[in-house]
Short mmCIF file of C-alpha atoms in Angstrom, two decimals:
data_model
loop_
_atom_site.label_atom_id
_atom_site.label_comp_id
_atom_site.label_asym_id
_atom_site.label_seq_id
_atom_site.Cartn_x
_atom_site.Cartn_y
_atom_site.Cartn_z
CA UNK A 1 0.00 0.00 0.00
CA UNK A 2 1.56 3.08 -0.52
CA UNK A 3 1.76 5.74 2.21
CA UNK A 4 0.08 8.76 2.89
CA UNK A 5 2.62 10.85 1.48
CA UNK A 6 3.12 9.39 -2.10
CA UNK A 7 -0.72 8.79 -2.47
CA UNK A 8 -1.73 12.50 -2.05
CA UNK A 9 0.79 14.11 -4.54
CA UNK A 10 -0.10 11.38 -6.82
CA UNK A 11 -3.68 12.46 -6.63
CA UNK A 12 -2.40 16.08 -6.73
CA UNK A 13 -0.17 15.58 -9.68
CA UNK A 14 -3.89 14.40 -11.81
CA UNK A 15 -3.71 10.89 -11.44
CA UNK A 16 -7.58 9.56 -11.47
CA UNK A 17 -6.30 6.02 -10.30
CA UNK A 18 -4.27 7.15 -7.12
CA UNK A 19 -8.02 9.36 -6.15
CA UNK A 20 -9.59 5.67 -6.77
CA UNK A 21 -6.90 4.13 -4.63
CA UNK A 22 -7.57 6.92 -1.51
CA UNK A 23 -11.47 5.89 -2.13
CA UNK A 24 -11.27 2.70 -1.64
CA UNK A 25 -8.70 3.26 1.28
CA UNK A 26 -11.49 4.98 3.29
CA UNK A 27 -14.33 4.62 2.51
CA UNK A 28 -15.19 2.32 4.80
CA UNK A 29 -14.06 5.04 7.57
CA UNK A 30 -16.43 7.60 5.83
CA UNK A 31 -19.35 5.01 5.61
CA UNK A 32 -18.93 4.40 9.57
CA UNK A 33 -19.28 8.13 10.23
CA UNK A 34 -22.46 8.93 7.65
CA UNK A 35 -24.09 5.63 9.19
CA UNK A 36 -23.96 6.35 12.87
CA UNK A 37 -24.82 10.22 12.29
CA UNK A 38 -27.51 10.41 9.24
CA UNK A 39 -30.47 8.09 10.46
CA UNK A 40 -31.75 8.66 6.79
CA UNK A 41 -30.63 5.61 4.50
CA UNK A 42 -31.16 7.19 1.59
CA UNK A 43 -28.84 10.61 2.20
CA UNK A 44 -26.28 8.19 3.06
CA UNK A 45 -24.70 7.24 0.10
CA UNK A 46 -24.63 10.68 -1.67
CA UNK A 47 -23.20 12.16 2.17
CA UNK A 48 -20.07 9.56 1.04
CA UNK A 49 -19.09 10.93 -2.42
CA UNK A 50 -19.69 14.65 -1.50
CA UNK A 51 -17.28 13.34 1.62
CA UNK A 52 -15.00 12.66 -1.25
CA UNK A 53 -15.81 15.51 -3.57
CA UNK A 54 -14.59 17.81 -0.48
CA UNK A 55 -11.53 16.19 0.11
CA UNK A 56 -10.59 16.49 -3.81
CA UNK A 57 -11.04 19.73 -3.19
CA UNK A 58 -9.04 20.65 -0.30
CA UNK A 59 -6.61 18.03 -0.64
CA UNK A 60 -3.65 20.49 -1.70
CA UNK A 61 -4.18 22.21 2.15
CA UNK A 62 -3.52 18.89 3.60
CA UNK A 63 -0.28 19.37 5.53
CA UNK A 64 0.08 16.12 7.14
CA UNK A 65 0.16 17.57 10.43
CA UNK A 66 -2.07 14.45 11.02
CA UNK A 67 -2.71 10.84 9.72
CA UNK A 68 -4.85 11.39 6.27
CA UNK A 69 -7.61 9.13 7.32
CA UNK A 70 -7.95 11.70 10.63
CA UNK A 71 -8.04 14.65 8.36
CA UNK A 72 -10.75 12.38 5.90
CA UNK A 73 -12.85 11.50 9.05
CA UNK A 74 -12.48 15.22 10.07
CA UNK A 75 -14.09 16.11 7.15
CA UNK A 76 -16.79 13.10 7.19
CA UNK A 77 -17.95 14.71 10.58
CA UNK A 78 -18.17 18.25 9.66
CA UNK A 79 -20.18 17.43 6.53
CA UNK A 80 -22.63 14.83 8.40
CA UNK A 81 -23.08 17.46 11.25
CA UNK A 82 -23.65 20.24 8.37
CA UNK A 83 -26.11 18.14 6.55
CA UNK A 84 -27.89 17.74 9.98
CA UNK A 85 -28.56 21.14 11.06
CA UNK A 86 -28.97 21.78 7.05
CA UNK A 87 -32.11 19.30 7.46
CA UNK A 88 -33.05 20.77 11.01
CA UNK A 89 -32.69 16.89 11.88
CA UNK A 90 -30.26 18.23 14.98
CA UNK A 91 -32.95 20.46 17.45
CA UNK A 92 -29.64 20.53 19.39
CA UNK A 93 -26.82 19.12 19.43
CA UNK A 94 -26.88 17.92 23.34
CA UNK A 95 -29.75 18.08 25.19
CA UNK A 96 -30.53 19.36 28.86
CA UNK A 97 -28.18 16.11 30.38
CA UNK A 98 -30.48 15.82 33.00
CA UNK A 99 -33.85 15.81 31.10
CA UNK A 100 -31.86 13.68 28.36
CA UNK A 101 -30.71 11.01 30.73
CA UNK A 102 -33.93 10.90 32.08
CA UNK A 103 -35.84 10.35 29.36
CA UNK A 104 -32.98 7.95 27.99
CA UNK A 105 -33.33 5.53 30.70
CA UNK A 106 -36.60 6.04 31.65
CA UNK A 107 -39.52 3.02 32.07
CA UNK A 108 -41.09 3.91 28.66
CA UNK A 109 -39.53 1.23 26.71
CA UNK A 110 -38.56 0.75 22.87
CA UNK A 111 -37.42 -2.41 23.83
CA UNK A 112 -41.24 -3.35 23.34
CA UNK A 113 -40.71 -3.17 20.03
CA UNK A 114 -37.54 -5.42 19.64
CA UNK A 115 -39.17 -8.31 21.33
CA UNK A 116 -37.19 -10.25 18.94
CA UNK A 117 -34.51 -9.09 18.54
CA UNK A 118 -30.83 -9.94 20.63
CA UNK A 119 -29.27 -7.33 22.69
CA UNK A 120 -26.96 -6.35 20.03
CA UNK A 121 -29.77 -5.00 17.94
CA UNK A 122 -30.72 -3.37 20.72
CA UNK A 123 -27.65 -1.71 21.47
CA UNK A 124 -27.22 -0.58 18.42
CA UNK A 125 -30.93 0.80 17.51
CA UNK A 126 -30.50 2.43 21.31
CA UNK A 127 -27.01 4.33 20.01
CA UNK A 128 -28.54 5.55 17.06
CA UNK A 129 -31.16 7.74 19.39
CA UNK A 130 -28.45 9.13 21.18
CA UNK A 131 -27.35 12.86 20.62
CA UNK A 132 -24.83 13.48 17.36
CA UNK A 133 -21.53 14.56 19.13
CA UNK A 134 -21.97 10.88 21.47
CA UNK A 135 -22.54 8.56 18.32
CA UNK A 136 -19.91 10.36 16.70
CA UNK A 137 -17.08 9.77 19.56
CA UNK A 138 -18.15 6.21 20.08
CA UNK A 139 -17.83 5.35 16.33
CA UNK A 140 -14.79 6.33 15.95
CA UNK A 141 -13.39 5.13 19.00
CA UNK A 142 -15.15 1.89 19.09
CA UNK A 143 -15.25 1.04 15.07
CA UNK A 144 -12.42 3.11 14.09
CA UNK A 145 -9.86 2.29 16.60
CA UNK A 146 -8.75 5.83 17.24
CA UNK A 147 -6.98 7.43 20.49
CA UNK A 148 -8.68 10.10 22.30
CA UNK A 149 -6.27 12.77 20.61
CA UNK A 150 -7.26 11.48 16.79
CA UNK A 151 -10.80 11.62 18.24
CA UNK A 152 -9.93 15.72 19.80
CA UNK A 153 -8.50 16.32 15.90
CA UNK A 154 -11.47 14.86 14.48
CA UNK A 155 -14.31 17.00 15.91
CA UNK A 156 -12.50 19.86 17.67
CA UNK A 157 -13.44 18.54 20.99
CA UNK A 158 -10.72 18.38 24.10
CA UNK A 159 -9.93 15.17 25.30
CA UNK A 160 -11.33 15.90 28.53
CA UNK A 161 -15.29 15.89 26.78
CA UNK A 162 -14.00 13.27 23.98
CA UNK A 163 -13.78 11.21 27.42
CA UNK A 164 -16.38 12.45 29.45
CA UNK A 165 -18.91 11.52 25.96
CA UNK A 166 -17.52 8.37 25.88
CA UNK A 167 -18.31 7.26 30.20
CA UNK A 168 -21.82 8.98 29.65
CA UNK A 169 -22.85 7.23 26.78
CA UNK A 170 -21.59 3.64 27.61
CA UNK A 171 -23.29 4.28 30.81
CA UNK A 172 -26.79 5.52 29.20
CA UNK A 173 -26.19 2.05 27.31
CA UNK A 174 -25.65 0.06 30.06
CA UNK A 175 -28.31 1.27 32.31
CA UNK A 176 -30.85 0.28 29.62
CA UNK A 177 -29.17 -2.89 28.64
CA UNK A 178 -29.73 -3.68 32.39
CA UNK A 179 -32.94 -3.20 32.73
CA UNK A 180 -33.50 -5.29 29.14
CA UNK A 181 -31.81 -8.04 30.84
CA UNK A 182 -33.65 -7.90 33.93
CA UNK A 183 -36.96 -7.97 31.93
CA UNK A 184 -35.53 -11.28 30.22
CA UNK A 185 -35.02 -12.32 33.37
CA UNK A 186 -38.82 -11.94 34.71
CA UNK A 187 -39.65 -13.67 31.34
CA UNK B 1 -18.50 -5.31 45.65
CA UNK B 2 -20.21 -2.46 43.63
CA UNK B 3 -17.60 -1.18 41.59
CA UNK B 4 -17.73 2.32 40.18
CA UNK B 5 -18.67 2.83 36.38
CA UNK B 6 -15.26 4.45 35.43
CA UNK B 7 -13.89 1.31 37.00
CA UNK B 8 -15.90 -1.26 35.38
CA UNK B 9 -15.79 0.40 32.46
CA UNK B 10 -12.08 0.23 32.08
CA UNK B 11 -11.75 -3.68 33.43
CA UNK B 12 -14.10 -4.73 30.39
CA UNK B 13 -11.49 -2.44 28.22
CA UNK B 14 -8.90 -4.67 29.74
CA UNK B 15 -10.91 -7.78 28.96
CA UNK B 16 -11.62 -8.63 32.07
CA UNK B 17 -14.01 -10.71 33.55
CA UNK B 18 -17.21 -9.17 35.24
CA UNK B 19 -19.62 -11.39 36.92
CA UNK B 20 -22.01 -8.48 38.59
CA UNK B 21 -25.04 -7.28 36.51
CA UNK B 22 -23.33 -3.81 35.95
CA UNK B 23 -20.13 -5.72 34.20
CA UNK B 24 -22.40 -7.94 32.37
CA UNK B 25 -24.80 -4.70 31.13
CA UNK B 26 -21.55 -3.68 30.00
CA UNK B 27 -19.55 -6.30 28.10
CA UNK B 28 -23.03 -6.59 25.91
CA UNK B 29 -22.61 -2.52 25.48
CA UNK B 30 -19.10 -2.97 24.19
CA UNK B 31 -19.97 -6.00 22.03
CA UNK B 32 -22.43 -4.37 20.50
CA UNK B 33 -20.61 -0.85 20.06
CA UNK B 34 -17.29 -2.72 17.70
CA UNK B 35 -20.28 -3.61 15.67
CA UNK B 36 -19.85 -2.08 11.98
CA UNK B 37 -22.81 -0.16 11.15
CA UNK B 38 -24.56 -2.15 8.57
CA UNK B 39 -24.39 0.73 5.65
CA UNK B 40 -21.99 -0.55 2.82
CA UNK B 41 -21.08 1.64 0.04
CA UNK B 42 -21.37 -0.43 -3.56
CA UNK B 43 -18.89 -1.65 -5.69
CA UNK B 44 -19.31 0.85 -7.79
CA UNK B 45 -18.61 3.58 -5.53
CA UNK B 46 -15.06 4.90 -6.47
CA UNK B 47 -15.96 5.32 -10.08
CA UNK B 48 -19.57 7.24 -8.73
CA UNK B 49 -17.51 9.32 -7.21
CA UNK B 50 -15.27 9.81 -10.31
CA UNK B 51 -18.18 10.44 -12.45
CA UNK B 52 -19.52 13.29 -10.22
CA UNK B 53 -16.42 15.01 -10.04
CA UNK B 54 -16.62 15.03 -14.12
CA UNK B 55 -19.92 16.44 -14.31
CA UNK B 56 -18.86 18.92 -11.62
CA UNK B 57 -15.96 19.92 -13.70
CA UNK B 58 -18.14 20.05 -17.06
CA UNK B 59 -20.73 21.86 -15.52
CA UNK B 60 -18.30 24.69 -13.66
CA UNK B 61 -16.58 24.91 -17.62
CA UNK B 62 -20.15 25.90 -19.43
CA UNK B 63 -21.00 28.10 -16.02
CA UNK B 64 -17.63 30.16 -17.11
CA UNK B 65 -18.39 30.40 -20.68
CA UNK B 66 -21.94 31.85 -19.88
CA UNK B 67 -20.17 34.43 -17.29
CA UNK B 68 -17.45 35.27 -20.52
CA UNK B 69 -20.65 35.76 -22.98
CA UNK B 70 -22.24 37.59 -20.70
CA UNK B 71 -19.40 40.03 -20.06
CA UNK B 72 -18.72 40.73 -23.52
CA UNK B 73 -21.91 40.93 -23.76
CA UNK B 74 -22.48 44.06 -21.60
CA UNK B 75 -18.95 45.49 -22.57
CA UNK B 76 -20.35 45.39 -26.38
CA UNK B 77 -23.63 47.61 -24.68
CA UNK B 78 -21.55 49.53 -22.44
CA UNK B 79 -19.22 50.38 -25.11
CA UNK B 80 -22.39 51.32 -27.42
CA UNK B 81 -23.86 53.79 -24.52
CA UNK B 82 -20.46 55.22 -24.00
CA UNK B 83 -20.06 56.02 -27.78
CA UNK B 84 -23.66 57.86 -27.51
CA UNK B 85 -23.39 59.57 -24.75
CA UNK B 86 -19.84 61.32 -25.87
CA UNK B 87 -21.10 61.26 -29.49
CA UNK B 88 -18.43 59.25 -30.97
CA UNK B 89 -17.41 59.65 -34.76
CA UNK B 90 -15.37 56.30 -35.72
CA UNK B 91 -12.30 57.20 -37.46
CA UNK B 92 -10.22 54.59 -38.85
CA UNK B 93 -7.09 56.67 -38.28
CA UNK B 94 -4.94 53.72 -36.33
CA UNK B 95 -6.85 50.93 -38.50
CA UNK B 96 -5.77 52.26 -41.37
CA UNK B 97 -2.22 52.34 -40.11
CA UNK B 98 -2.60 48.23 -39.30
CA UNK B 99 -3.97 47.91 -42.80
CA UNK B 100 -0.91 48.34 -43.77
CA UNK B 101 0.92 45.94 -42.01
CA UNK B 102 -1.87 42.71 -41.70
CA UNK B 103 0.56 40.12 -40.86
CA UNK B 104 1.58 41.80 -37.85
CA UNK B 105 -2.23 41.83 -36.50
CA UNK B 106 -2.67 38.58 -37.43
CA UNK B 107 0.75 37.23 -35.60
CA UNK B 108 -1.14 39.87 -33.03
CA UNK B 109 -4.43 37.47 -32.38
CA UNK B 110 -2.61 34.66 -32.81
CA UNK B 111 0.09 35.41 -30.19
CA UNK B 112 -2.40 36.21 -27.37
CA UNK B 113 -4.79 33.43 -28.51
CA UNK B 114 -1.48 31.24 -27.97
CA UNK B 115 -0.59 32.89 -24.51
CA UNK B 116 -4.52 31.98 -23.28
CA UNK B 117 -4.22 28.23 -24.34
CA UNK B 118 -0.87 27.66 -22.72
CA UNK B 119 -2.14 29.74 -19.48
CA UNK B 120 -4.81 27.21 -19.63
CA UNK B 121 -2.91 23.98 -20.10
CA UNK B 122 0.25 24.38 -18.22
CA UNK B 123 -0.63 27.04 -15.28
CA UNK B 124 -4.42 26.07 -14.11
CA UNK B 125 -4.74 22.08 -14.92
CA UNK B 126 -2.98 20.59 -11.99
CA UNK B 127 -4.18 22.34 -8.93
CA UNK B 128 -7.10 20.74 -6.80
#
């Protein structure tokens, strides 16, 4: 594979097949990022190649201060939060924690509706209802394999609230996973 | 022992075992969060990608030759309003001085049309 380096003045030089070659590098990345954020499957796909569109774009300001694929993911999270508020699909971006947590966790239960499903599913359907900036930090820390200080490049965040995100919203998942599995229990 | 969240949550990070409901809650929450999202982007997706850029390029090319009509366009009218309002008389005075020499307007044109392509090709193509 060739390195970061070589790739982008390739791609900068004209060459259509090294722009392929940085697609197909990460676009998985940028797929992981639209997917958690935009609940809409069918903005997805078009989210991706405008992903891409941007970095052709603003590929010759790339100064490799960072690892490419943090500077790609950079821009796969500004665009996905843009396209967001574009679509007013963000009311805001955290809510009150205490009236969020609340509701989060309370008795009302969506798990009603997954009476089949495992507690994967469950998990998973419960992090997309989670706010933005928490799906965001647990994607790319959990899926993506990044440190808290690719995470801090990523969305602009210190590493104090990359962590304190992280605690708070394995914790909103647990407390309702444990009250799932307690109701499985009573079953 | 209850331990504290921070605490459990960094044992399960270690792989560790947890026996009490809290640990259990959350080795299914970590499971479940190294899940890939589901979304896959086709095959096809690269060369999607490559095609949009094209028509992005095509269609930014005919938006600049509808801005260059346009301005020569309103420097023909501009130049036509100007002429009225001073009363211009067109005298041929300096034309009829490059009548006598055509090849040098000619090499004229041809030299600036040359300078444009070239500007176009060498300078402009490359940059992102």
């Amino acid at each position: 594979m060739m390195d970061d380096q070589a790739l982008v003045s390739q791609v900068l030089s004209g060459d259509r097949k090294a722009f392929v070659q940085l697609i197909k590098q990460h676009q998985r990345l940028v797929a992981h990022m639209v997917a958690r954020l935009v609940n809409r499957a069918e903005d997805r796909e078009e989210l991706c190649q405008d992903v891409f569109l941007r970095v052709y774009d603003k590929l010759g300001e790339f100064n490799f201060q960072s690892k490419l694929s943090t500077w790609i993911a950079t821009i796969a999270y500004r665009h996905s939060v843009n396209h967001l508020r574009k679509r007013k699909m963000m009311a805001s971006d955290l809510p009150e924690e205490e009236s969020f947590t609340a509701h989060f966790v309370s008795d009302e239960n969506p798990e009603e509706e997954l009476e089949d499903a495992d507690t994967n599913t469950l998990v998973i359907r419960l992090i997309d209802q989670l706010p933005v900036h928490y799906r965001a930090v647990l994607t790319l820390y959990h899926v993506d394999g990044m440190s808290y200080q690719e995470i801090e490049k990523v969305t602009g965040m210190p590493e104090g609230t990359v962590k304190n995100y992280l605690f708070r919203s394995r914790q909103l998942l647990k407390e309702k996973v444990k009250k799932y599995l307690g109701k499985e229990e009573w079953i | 022992m209850n331990l504290p969240d921070e605490e459990l949550q960094h044992r399960i990070e270690q792989h560790m075992n947890e026996t009490s409901a809290d640990g259990l809650a959350y080795q299914k929450v970590f499971d479940a969060l190294a899940t890939e999202p589901e979304f896959r982007l086709p095959m096809t997706f690269a060369d999607k990608v490559l095609a949009k850029l094209d028509r992005r390029e095509a269609l930014a090319g005919t938006r600049e030759m509808y801005w260059l009509a346009a301005g020569i366009f309103l420097l023909v009218i501009a130049a036509l309003v100007g002429a009225m309002l001073i009363g211009f008389k067109p005298s041929f005075g300096i034309f009829g001085f490059l009548a006598s020499y055509p090849g040098l307007f000619v090499f004229g044109i041809l030299f600036v049309g040359l300078l444009q392509w070239l500007d176009k090709r060498l300078v402009k193509k490359p940059t992102l």
